[in-house]
CSV table of C-alpha atoms in Angstrom, one decimal:
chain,number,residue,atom,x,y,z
S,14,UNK,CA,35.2,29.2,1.3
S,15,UNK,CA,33.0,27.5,3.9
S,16,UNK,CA,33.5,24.7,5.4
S,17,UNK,CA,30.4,22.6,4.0
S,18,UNK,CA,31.7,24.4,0.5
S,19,UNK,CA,34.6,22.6,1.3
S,20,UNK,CA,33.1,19.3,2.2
S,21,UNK,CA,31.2,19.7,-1.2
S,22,UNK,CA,33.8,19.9,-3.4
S,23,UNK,CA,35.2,16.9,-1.8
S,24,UNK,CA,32.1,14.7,-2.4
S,25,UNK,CA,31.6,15.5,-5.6
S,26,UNK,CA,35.4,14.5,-6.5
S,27,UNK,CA,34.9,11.4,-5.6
S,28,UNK,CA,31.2,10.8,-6.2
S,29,UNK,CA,31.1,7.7,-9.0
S,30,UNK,CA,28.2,8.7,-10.1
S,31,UNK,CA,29.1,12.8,-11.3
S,32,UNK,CA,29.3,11.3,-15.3
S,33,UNK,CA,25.7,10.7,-15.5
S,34,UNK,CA,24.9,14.7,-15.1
S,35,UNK,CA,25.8,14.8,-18.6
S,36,UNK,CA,22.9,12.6,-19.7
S,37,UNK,CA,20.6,15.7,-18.8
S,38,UNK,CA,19.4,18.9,-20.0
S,39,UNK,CA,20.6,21.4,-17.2
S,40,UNK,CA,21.8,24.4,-16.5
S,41,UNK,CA,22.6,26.9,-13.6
S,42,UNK,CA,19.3,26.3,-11.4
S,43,UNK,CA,19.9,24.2,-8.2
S,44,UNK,CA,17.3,21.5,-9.1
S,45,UNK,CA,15.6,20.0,-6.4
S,46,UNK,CA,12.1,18.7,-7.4
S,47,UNK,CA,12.8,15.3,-9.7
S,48,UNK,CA,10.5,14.2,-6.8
S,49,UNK,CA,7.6,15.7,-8.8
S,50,UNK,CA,8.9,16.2,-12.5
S,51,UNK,CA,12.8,15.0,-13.4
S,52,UNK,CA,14.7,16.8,-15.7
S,53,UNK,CA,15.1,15.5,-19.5
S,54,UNK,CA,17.2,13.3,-20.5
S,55,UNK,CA,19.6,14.6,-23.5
S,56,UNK,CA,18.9,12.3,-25.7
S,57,UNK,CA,14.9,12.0,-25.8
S,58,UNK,CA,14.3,15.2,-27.8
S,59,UNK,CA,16.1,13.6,-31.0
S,60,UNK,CA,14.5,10.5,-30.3
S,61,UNK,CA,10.8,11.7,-29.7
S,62,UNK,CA,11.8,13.8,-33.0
S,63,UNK,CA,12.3,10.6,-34.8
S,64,UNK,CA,9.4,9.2,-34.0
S,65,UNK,CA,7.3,11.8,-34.7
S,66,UNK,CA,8.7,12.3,-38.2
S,67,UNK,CA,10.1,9.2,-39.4
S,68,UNK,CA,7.7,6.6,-37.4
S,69,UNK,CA,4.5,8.4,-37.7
S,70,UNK,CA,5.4,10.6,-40.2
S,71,UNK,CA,7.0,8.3,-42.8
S,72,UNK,CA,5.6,4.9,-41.9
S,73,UNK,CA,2.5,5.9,-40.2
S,74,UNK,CA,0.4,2.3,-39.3
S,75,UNK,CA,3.3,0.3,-40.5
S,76,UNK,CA,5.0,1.7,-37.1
S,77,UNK,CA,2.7,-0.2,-34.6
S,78,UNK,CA,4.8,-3.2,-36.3
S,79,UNK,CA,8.0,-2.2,-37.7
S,80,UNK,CA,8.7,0.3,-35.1
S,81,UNK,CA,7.6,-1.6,-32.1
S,82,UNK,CA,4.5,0.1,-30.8
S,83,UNK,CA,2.3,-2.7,-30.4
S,84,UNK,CA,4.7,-4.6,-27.9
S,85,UNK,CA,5.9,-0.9,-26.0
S,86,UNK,CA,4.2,-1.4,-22.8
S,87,UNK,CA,5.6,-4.9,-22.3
S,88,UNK,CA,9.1,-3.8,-23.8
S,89,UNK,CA,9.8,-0.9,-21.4
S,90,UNK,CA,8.2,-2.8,-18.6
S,91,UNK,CA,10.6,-4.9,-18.9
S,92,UNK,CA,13.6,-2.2,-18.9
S,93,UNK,CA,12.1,-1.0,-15.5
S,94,UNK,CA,11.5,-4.0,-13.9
S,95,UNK,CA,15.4,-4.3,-13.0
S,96,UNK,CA,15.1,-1.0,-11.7
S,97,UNK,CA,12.2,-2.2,-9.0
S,98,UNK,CA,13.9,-5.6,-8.1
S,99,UNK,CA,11.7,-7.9,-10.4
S,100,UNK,CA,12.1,-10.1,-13.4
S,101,UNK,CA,11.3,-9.5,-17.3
S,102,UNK,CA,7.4,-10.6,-17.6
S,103,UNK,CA,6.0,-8.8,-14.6
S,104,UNK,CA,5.7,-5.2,-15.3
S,105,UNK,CA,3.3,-3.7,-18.3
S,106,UNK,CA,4.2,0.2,-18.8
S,107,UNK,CA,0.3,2.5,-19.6
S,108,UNK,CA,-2.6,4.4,-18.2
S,109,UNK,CA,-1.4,6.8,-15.3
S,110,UNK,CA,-1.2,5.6,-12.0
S,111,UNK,CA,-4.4,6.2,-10.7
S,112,UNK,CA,-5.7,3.8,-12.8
S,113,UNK,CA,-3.2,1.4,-12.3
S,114,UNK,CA,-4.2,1.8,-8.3
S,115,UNK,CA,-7.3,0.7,-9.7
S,116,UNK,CA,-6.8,-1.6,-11.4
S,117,UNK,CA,-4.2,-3.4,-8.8
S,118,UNK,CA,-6.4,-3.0,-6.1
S,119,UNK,CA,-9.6,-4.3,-7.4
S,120,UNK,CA,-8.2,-7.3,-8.8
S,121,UNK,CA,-6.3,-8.0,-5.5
S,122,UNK,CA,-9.9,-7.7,-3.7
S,123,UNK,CA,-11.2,-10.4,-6.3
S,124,UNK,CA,-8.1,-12.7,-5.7
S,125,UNK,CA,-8.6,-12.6,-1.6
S,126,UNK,CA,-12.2,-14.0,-2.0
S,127,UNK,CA,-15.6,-13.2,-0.8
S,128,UNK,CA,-15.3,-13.6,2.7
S,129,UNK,CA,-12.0,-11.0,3.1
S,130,UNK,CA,-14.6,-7.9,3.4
S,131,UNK,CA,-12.6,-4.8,4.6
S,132,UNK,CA,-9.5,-3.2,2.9
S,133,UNK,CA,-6.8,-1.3,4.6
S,134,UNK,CA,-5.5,1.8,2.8
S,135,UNK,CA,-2.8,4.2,4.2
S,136,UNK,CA,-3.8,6.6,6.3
S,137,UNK,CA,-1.3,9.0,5.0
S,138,UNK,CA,-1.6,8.5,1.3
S,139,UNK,CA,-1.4,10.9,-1.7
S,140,UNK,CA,-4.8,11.7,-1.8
S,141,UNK,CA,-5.7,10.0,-5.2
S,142,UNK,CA,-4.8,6.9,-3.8
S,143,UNK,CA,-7.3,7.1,-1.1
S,144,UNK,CA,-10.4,8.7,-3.6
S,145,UNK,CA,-9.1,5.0,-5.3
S,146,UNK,CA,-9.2,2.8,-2.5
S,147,UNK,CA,-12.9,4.4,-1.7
S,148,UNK,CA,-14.5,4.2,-5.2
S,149,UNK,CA,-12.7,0.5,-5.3
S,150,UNK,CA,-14.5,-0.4,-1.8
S,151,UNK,CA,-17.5,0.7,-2.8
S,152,UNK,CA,-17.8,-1.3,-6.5
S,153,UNK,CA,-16.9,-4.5,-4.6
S,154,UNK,CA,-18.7,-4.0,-1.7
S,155,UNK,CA,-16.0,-4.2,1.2
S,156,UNK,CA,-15.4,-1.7,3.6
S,157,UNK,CA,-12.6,0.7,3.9
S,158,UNK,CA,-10.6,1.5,6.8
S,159,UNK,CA,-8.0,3.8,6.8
S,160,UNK,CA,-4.8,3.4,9.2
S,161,UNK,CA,-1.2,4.3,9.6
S,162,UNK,CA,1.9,2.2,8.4
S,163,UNK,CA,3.0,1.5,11.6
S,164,UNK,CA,-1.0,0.5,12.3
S,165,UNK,CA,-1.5,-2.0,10.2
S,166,UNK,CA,-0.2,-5.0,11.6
S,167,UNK,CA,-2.3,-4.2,14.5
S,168,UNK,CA,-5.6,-3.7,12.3
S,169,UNK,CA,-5.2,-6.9,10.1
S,170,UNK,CA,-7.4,-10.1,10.1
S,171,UNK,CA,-9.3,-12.7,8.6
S,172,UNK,CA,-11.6,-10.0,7.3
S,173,UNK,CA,-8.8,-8.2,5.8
S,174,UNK,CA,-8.9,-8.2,1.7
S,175,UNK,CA,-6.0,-6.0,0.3
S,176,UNK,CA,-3.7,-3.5,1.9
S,177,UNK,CA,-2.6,-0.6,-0.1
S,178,UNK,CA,0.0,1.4,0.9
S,179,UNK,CA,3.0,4.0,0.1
S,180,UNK,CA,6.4,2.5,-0.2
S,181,UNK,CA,7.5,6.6,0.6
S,182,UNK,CA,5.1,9.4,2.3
S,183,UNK,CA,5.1,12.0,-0.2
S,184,UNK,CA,5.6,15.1,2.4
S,185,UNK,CA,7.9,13.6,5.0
S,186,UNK,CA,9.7,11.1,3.0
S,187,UNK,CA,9.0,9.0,5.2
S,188,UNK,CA,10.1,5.5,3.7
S,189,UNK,CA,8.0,2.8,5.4
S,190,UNK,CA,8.8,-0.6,5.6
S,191,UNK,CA,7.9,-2.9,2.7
S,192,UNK,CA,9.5,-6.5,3.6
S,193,UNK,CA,7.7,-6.5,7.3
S,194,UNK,CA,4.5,-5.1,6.5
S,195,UNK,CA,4.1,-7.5,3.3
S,196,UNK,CA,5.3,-10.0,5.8
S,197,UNK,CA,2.6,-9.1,8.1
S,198,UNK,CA,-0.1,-8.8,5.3
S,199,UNK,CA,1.0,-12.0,4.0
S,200,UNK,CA,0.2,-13.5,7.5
S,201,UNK,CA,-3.0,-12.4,7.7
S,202,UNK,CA,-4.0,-14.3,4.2
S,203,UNK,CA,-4.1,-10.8,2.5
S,204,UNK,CA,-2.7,-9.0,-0.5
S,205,UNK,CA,-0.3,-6.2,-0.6
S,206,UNK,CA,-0.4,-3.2,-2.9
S,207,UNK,CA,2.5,-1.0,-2.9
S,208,UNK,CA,2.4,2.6,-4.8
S,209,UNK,CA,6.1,3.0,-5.5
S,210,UNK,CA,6.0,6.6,-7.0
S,211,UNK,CA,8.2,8.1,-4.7
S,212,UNK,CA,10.9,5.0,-4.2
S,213,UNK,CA,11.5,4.0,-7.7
S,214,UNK,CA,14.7,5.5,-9.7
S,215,UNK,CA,16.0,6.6,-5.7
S,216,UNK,CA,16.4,3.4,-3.7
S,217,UNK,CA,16.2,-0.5,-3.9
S,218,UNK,CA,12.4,-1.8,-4.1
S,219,UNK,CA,13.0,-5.8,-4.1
S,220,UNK,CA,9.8,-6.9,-5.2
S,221,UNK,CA,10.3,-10.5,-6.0
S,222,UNK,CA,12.9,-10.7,-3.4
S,223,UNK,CA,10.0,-9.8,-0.7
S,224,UNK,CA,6.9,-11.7,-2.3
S,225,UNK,CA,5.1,-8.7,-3.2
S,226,UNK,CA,1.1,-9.1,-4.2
S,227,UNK,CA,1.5,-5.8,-6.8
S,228,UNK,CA,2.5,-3.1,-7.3
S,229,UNK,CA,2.3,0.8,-8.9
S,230,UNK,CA,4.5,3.6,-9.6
S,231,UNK,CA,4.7,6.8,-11.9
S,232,UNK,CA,7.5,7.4,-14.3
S,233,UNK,CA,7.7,11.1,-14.6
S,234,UNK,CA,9.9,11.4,-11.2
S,235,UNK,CA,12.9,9.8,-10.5
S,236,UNK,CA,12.7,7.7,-13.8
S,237,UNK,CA,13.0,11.4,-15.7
S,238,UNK,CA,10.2,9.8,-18.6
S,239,UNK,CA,8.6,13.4,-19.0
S,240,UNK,CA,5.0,15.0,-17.9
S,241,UNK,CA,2.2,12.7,-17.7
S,242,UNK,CA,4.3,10.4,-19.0
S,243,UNK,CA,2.3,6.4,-18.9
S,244,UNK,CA,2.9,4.4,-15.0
S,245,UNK,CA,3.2,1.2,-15.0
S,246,UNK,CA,1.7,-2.2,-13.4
S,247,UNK,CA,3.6,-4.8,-11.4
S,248,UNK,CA,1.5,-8.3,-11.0
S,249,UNK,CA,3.7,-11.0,-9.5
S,250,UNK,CA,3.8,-14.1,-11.7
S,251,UNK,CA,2.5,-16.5,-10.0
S,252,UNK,CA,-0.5,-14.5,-9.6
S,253,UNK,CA,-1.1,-13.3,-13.0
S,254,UNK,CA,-3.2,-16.5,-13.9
S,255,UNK,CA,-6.1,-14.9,-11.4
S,256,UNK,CA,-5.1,-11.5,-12.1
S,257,UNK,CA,-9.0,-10.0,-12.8
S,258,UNK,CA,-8.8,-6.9,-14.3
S,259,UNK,CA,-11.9,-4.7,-13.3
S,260,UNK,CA,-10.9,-2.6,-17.0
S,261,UNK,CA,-10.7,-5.7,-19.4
S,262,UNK,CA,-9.7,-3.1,-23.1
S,263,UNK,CA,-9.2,-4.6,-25.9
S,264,UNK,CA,-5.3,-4.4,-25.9
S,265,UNK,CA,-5.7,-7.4,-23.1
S,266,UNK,CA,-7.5,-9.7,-24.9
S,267,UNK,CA,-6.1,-12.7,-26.0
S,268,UNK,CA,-6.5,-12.3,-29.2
S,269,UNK,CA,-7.1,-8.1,-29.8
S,270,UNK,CA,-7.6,-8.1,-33.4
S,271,UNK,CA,-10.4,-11.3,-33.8
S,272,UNK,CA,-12.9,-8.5,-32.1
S,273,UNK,CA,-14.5,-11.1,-30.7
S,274,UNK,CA,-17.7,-9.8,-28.2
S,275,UNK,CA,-16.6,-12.1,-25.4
S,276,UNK,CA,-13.4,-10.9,-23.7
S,277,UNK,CA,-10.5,-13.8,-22.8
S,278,UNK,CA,-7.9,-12.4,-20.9
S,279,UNK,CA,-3.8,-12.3,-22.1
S,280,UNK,CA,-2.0,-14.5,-20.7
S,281,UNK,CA,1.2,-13.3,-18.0
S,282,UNK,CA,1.4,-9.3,-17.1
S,283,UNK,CA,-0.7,-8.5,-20.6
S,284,UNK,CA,-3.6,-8.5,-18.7
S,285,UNK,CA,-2.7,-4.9,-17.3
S,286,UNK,CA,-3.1,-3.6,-20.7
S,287,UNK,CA,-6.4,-2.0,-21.4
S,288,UNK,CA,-6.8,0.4,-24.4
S,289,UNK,CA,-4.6,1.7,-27.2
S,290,UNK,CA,-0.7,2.9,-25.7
S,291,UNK,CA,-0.1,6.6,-25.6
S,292,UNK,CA,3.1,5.9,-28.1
S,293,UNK,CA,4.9,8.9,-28.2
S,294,UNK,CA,4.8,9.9,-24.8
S,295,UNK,CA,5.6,6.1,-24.2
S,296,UNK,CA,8.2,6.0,-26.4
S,297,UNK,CA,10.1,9.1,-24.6
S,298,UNK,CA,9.9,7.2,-21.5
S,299,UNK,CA,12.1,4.3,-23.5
S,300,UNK,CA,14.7,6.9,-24.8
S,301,UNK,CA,14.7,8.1,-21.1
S,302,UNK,CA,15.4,4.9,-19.4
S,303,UNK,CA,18.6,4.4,-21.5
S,304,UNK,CA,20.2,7.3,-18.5
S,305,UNK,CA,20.3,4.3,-16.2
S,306,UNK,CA,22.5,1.4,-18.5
S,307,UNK,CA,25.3,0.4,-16.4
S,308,UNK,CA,23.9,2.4,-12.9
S,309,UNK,CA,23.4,0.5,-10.3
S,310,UNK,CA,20.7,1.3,-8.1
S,311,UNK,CA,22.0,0.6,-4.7
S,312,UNK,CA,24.6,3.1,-5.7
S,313,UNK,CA,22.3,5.6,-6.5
S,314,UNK,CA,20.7,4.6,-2.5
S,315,UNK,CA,24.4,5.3,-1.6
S,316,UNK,CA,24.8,8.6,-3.1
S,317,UNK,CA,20.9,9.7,-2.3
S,318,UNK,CA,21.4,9.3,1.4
S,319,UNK,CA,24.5,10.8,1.3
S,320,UNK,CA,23.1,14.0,-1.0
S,321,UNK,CA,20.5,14.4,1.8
S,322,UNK,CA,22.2,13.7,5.2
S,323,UNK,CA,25.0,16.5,3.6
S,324,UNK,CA,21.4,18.8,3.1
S,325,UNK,CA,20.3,18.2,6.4
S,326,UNK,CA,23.8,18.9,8.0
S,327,UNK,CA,24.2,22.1,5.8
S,328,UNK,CA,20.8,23.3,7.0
S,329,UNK,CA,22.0,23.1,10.8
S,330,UNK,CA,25.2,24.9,10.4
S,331,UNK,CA,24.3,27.4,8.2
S,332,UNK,CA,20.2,28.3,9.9
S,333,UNK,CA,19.9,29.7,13.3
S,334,UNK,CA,17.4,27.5,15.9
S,335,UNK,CA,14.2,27.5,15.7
S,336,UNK,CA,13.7,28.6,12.2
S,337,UNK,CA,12.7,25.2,10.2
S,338,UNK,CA,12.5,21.8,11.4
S,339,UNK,CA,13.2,18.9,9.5
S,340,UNK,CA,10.0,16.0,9.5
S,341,UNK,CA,12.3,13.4,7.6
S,342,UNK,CA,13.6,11.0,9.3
S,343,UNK,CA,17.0,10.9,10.4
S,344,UNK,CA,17.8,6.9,10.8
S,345,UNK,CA,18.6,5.6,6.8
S,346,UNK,CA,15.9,3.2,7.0
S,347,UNK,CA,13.1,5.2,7.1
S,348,UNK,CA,14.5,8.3,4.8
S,349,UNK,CA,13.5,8.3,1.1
S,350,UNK,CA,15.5,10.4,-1.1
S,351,UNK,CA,13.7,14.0,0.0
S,352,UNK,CA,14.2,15.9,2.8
S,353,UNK,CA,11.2,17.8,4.0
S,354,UNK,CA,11.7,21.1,6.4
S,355,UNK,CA,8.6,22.5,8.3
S,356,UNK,CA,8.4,26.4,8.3
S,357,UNK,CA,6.6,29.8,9.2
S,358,UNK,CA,5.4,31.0,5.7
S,359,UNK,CA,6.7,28.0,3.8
S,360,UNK,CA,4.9,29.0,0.4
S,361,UNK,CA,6.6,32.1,0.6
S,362,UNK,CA,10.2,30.8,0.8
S,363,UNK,CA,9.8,28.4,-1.3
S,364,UNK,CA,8.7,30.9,-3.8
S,365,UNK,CA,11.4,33.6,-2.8
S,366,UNK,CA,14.2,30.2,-3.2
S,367,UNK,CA,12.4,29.5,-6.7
S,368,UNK,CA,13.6,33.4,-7.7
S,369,UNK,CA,16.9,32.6,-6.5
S,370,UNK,CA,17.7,29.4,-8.3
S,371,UNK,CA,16.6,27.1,-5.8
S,372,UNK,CA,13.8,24.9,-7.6
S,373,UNK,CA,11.8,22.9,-4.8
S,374,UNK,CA,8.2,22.4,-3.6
S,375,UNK,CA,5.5,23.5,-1.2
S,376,UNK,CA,3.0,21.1,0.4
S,377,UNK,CA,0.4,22.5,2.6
S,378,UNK,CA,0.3,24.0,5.0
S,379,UNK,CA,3.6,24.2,5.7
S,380,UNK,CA,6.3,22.1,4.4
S,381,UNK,CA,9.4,23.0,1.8
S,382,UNK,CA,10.0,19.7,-0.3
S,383,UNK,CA,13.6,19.1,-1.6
S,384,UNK,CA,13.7,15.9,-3.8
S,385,UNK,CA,17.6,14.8,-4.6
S,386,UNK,CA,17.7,12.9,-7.2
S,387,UNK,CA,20.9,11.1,-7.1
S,388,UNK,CA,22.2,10.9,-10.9
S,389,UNK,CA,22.3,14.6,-11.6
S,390,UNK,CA,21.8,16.6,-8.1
S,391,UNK,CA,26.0,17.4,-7.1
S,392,UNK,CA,27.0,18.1,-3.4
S,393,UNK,CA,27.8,21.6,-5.0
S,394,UNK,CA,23.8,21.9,-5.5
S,395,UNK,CA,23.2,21.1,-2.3
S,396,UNK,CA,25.3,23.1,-0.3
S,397,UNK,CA,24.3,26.5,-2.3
S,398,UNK,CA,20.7,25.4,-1.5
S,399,UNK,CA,20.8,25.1,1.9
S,400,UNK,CA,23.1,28.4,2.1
S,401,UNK,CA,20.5,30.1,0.1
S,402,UNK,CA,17.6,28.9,2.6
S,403,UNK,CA,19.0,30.1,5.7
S,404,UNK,CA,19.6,33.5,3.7
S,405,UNK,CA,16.1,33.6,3.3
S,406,UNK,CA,14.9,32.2,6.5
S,407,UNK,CA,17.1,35.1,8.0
């Protein structure tokens, strides 16, 4: 046996964490994409089956009251608020997360006033971030600059409206700096906008704890709540009085069911609510957040960096130079919990490692995208992916 096979079996005896594999649906694959889709939880298919049959089925509109579904997207806000370092009352759970971006970002624009007339957006964004930030621009008639993390002390000002940015660059894994740039933004009299889709469920957030404007994130990644399962909205509270919602639905009205024709916004983090919840993929999210009773999520920070500084050492021992480099940083604070390699013919080995076992992603043009997602990825895993890579690289 190898040395880093060695090391692995090591780490995984004493890693804290090993009991929580159980919560999931798994099997021989080495799973390395919960950065893009996690795996399912064990116990949503009976739960998903009971509300299918018994709360639909059986008691049908009784449900939206006796089962819960009209207060869901407050409910299981609240079960992830913990989980992003804010308190119950701040988080509403619906829509996906480009409307959330939406949503957020606009209403941040309204709150700076009329004379903040530019908004930052990260240069290095997922893409539907930025076709946001540009439609948003353009409906409240500010201009849009695009710059850097790093940049963006630099390109603030008294003009400066909103700032949205990634809390983690979805190729590099890059994780930027959320406390000093909402520092900075805060300096300048502006708001901050975090997307949170690739640091949620991986590493501490601290929202309250660093005065964040608002914030968005998806659910189907490192929270394991299924595909296209509903993102969710962050509004800090003392904020949510001027919180203008550019999609006023019904579902945030004060007072849904009088059908009035004049709309009078929900008071506290209701006012993220628009139309009717998508319930059952909503309510699979719920049975999926149950994984993460009793976990704490700085020990899941713990294990993550530990899962991918043990990849990145794997890769060097067991691949020859010059064959992949890695584009994730090395220093702790700046790595999310992926590890991205840069390659000749990338899409081709990852699709050779895919027919081997070894489930990760491609980004263009040529990047291999390992996503370690700390309660069910073993140091095991790990090492067999990285000996499997340089196999292939060879």
């Amino acid at each position: 046996m190898s040395e880093p096979a060695l090391e692995a079996e090591k780490l995984d005896a004493a890693d804290e964490l090993a009991p929580l594999r159980d919560r999931f649906v798994l099997d021989e694959v080495v799973y390395l994409d919960g950065n893009s889709l996690g795996a399912l939880p064990a116990n949503v298919p009976d739960r998903v089956a009971d509300v299918v049959r018994r709360q639909w089925g059986e008691l049908r509109i009784r449900s939206w009251e006796e089962s819960g579904w009209w207060t869901a997207p407050e409910r299981i806000g609240d079960r992830i608020a913990p989980l992003v370092g804010a308190a119950a009352g701040q988080v509403v759970v619906g829509d996906s997360t480009s409307v959330n971006v939406f949503k957020a970002l606009v209403a941040a624009v309204r709150m700076a006033g009329e004379d903040r007339t530019e908004i930052l957006v990260d240069a290095t964004t997922f893409p539907t971030d930025g076709y946001i930030a540009e439609s948003a621009a353009r409906l409240t008639g500010r201009t849009l600059r695009a710059v850097t993390p790093a940049e963006v002390p630099a390109a603030l000002g008294d003009r400066t409206a909103a700032v949205l940015l990634n809390h983690v660059d979805y190729r590099t894994g890059r994780l930027h700096d959320l406390p000093g740039l909402t520092a900075a933004i805060h300096a300048a009299g502006a708001l901050a906008v975090w997307d949170l889709c690739h640091s949620a469920g991986a590493l501490p957030v601290g929202l309250d704890e660093h005065g964040v404007d608002l914030a968005v994130g998806c659910t189907y990644k490192y929270l394991n709540g299924g595909p296209g399962s509903p993102a969710y909205l962050y509004v800090r509270r003392d904020l949510q009085p001027g919180f203008d919602s550019p999609l006023p639905g019904w579902n945030s009205h004060t007072d849904p069911f009088g059908m009035s024709p004049s709309y009078a916004p929900a008071p506290g983090a209701l006012r993220g609510r628009v139309g009717t919840p998508d319930i059952l993929s909503m309510l699979a999210l719920e049975a999926a957040l149950e994984v993460w009773d009793d976990v704490s999520v700085s020990a899941v920070r713990a294990k993550s960096l530990a899962l991918t500084d043990f990849f990145l050492r794997c890769v060097r021992a067991y691949t020859g130079p010059g064959h992949v480099e890695s584009v994730t940083p090395e220093r702790h604070e700046e790595r999310g919990s992926q590890v991205a390699l840069r390659c000749d013919d990338a899409g081709e080995v990852m699709k050779r490692l895919i027919t081997r076992g070894v489930v990760g992603d491609f980004r263009h043009p040529d990047v291999l995208r390992f996503g370690f997602t700390p309660l069910y990825v073993t140091f095991a895993e790990t090492e067999r992916a990285a000996r499997i890579l340089a196999e292939e690289l060879a």
